[in-house]
CSV table of C-alpha atoms in Angstrom, one decimal:
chain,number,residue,atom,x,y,z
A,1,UNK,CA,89.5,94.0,100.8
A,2,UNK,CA,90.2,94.1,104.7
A,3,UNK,CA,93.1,93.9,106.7
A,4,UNK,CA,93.4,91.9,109.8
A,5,UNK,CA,92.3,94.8,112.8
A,6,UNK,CA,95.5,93.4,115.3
A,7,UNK,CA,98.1,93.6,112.2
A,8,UNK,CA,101.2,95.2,113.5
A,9,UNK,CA,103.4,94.9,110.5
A,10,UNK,CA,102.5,94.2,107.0
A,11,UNK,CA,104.3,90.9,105.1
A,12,UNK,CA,105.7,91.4,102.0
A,13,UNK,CA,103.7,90.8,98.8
A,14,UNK,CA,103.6,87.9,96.9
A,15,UNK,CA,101.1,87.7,94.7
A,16,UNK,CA,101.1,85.7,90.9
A,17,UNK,CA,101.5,88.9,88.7
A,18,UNK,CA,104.3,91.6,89.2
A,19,UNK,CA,103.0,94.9,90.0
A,20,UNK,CA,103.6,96.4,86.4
A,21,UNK,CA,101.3,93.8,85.1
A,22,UNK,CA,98.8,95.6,82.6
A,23,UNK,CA,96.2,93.6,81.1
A,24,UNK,CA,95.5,93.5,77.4
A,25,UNK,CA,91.8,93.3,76.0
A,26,UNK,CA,91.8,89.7,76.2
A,27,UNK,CA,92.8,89.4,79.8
A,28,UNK,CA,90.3,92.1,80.6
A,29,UNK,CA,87.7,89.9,79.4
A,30,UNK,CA,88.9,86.9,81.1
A,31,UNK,CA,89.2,88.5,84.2
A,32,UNK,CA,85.6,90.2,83.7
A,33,UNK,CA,84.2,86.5,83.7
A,34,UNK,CA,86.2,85.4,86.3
A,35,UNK,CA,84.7,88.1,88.7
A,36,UNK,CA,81.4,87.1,87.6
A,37,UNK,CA,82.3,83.6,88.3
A,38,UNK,CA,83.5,84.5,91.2
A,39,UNK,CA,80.6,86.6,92.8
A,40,UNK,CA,77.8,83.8,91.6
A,41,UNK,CA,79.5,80.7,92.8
A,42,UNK,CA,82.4,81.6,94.7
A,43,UNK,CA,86.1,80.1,94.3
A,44,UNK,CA,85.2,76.2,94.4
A,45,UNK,CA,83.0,77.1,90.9
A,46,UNK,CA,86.0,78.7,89.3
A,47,UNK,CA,87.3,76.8,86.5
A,48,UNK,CA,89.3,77.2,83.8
A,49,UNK,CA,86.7,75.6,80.9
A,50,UNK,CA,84.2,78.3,82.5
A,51,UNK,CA,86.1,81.1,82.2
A,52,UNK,CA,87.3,80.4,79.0
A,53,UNK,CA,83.4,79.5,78.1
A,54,UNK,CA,82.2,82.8,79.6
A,55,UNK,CA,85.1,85.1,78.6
A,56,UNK,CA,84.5,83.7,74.8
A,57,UNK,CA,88.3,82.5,74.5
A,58,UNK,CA,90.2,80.1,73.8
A,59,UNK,CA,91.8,78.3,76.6
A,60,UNK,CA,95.2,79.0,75.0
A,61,UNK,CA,94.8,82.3,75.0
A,62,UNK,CA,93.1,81.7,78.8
A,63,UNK,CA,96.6,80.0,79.6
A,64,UNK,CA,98.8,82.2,78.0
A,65,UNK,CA,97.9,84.9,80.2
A,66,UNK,CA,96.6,83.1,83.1
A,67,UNK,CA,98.5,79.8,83.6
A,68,UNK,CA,96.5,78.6,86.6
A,69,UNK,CA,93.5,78.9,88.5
A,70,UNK,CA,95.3,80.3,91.5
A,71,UNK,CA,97.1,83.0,89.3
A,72,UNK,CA,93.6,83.9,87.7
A,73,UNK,CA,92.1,84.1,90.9
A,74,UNK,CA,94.8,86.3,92.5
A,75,UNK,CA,94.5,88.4,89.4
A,76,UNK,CA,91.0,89.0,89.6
A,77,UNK,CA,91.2,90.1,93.4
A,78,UNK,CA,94.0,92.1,92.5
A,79,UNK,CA,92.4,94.2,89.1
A,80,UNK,CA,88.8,94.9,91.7
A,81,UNK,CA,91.2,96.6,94.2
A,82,UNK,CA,92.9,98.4,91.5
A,83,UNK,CA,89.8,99.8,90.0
A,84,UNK,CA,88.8,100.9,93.0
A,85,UNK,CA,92.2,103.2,93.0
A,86,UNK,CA,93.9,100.9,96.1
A,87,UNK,CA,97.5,101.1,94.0
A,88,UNK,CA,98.6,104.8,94.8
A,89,UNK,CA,101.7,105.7,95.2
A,90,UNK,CA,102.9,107.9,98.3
A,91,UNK,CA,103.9,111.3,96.7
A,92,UNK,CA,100.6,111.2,94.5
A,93,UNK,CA,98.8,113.3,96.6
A,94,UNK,CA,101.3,116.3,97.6
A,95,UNK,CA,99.5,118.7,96.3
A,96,UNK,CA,96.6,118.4,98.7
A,97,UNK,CA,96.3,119.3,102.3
A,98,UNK,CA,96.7,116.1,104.9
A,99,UNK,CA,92.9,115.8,105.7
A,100,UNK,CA,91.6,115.6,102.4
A,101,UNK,CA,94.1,113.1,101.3
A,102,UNK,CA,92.8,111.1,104.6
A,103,UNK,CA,89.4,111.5,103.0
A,104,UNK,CA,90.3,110.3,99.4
A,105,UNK,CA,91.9,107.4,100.5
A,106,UNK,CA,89.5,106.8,103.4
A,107,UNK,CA,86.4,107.3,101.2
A,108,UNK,CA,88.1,104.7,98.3
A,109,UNK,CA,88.6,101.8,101.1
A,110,UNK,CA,85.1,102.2,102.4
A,111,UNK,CA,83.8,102.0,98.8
A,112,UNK,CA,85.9,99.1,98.2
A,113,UNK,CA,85.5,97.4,101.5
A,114,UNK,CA,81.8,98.5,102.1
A,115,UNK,CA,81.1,97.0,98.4
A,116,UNK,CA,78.4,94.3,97.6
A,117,UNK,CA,81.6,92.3,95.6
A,118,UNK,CA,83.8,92.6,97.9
A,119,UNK,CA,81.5,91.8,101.0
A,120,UNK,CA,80.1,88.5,99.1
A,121,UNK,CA,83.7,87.7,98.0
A,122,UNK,CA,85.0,87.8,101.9
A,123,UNK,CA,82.1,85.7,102.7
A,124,UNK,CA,82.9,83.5,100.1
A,125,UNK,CA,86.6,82.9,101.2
A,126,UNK,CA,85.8,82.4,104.6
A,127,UNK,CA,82.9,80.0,104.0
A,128,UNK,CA,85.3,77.7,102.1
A,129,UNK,CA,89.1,78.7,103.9
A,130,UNK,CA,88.4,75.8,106.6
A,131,UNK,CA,88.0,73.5,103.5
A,132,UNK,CA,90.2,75.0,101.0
A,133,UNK,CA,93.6,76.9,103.1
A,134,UNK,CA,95.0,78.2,100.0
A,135,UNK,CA,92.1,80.6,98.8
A,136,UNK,CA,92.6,82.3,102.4
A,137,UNK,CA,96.2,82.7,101.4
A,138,UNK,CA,96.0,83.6,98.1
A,139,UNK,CA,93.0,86.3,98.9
A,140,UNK,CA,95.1,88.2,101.4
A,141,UNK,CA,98.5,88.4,99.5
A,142,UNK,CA,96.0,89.5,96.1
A,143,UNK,CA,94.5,92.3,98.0
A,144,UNK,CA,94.8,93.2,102.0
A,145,UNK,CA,98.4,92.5,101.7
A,146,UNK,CA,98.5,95.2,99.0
A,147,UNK,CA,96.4,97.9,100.6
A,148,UNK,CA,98.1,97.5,103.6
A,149,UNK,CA,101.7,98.2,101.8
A,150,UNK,CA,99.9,101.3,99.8
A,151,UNK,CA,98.9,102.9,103.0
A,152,UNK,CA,101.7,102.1,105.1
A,153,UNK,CA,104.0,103.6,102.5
A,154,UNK,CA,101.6,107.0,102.5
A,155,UNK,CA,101.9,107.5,105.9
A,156,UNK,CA,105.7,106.7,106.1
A,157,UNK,CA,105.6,109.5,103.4
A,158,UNK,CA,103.4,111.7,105.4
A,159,UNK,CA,105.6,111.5,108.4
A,160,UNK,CA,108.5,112.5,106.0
A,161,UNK,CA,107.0,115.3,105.1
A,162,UNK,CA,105.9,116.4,108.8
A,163,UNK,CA,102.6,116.4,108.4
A,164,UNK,CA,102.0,113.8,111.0
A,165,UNK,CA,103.3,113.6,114.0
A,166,UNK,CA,104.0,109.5,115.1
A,167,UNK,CA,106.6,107.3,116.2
A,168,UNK,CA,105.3,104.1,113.8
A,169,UNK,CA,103.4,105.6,110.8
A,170,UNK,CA,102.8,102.0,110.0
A,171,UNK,CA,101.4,101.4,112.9
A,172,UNK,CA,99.4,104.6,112.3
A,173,UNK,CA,98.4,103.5,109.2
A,174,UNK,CA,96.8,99.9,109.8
A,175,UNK,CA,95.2,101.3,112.4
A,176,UNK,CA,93.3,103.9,109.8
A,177,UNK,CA,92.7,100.8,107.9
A,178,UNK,CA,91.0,98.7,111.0
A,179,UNK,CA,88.7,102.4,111.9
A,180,UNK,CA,87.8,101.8,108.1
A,181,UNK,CA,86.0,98.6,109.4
A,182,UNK,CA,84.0,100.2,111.8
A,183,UNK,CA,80.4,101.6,111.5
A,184,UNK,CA,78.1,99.2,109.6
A,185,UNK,CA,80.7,97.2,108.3
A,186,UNK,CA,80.3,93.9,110.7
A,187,UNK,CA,76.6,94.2,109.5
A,188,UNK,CA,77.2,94.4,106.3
A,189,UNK,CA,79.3,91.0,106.6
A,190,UNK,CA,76.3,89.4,108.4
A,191,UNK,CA,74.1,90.5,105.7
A,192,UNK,CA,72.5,92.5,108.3
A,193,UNK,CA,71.9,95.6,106.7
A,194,UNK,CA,71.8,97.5,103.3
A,195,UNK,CA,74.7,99.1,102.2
A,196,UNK,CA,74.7,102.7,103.3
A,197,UNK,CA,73.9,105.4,101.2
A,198,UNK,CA,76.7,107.7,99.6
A,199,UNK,CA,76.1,110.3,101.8
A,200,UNK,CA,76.6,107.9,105.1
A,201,UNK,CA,79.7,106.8,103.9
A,202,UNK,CA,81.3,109.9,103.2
A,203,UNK,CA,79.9,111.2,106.7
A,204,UNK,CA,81.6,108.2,108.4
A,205,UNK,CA,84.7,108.5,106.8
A,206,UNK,CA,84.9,112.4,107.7
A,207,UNK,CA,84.5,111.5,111.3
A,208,UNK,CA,87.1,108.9,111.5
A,209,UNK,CA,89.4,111.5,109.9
A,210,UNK,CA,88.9,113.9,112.0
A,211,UNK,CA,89.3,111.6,114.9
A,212,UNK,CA,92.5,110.7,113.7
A,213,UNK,CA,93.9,114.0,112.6
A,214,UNK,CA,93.7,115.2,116.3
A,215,UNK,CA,95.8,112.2,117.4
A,216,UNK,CA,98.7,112.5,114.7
A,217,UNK,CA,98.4,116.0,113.9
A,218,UNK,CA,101.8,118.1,114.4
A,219,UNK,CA,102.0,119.9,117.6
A,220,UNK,CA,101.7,123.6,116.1
């Protein structure tokens, strides 16, 4: 999901589950039903007897693995960002040259933030934030919070390794976040327009690379 485009520095994550979390079967299906839940009603509709109704469990096992709403919810943001491959690690992509790992990672956050579940989730949060503070909170630290550490950390690695030439690679890095956000994307919030075609995206994100790699490119 998106970061905030004037974010200078990200905060440190806090989120419900540690990092190494792994779900079992079980808490796949609970947090398959909680994403449904999620996406038809928004967070106001999630409850625990639904879930547990919907995931076909028993709320024990519901607790066991998710001991509150919040930590369910958080989990849930957290496991649609991971599926769409937003937890890399820096040195993942060595092998490749810099502009096609621009274009992997740039192409995966446009998928993820260009999605139909993540657009009516971010609607959904800030349709009920001014009510309900905490779902603002807890949305953030469960995804932006993360994807802005992930990239931050690649393009600290990056400027490691020379391939990019920059005084504040995090800087650099939010910045490739907020271009992300360009294009369609404000229309697609509004519900303005449908969501572009494969092709679209990929052309998008090849031109915000490019734009990019002749601003932090090495000088030769």
């Amino acid at each position: 999901m998106q970061p905030p485009a004037n974010a200078l520095t990200p905060p440190s994550p806090s989120v419900s589950k540690p990092d190494d979390f792994k779900p079992d079967a079980k808490a796949e299906q609970i947090l398959a039903a909680s994403r449904e839940i999620i996406l038809e009603m928004g967070y106001a509709a999630l409850s625990m007897d639904l879930v547990a109704q919907r995931a076909r469990v028993s709320k024990t096992t519901l607790y066991t693995r998710f001991p509150s709403k919040e930590e369910l919810f958080s989990a849930t943001i957290t496991a649609e960002c991971d599926r769409r491959g937003m937890r890399f690690q820096p040195d993942e992509f060595d092998e490749l040259p810099l502009r096609d790992i621009l274009l992997l990672i740039g192409r995966r956050f446009v998928d993820l933030l260009w999605s139909d579940a993540a657009i009516r989730v971010h609607q959904s949060v800030l349709g009920e934030a001014a009510r309900q503070p905490e779902i603002a909170r807890l949305f953030f630290q469960a995804g932006p919070e993360k994807g802005m550490a992930a990239f931050v950390a690649l393009f600290e690695h990056l400027a490691e390794r020379g391939l990019i030439r920059t005084g504040d690679p995090s800087f650099v890095a939010l910045q490739f976040m907020a271009a992300m956000q360009g294009g369609p994307y404000c229309a697609l919030v509004m519900g303005q327009c449908p969501l572009p075609p494969e092709e679209e995206r990929g052309a998008f994100v090849a031109k915000v690379v490019d734009l990019f790699l002749r601003g932090i490119a090495p000088s030769s």
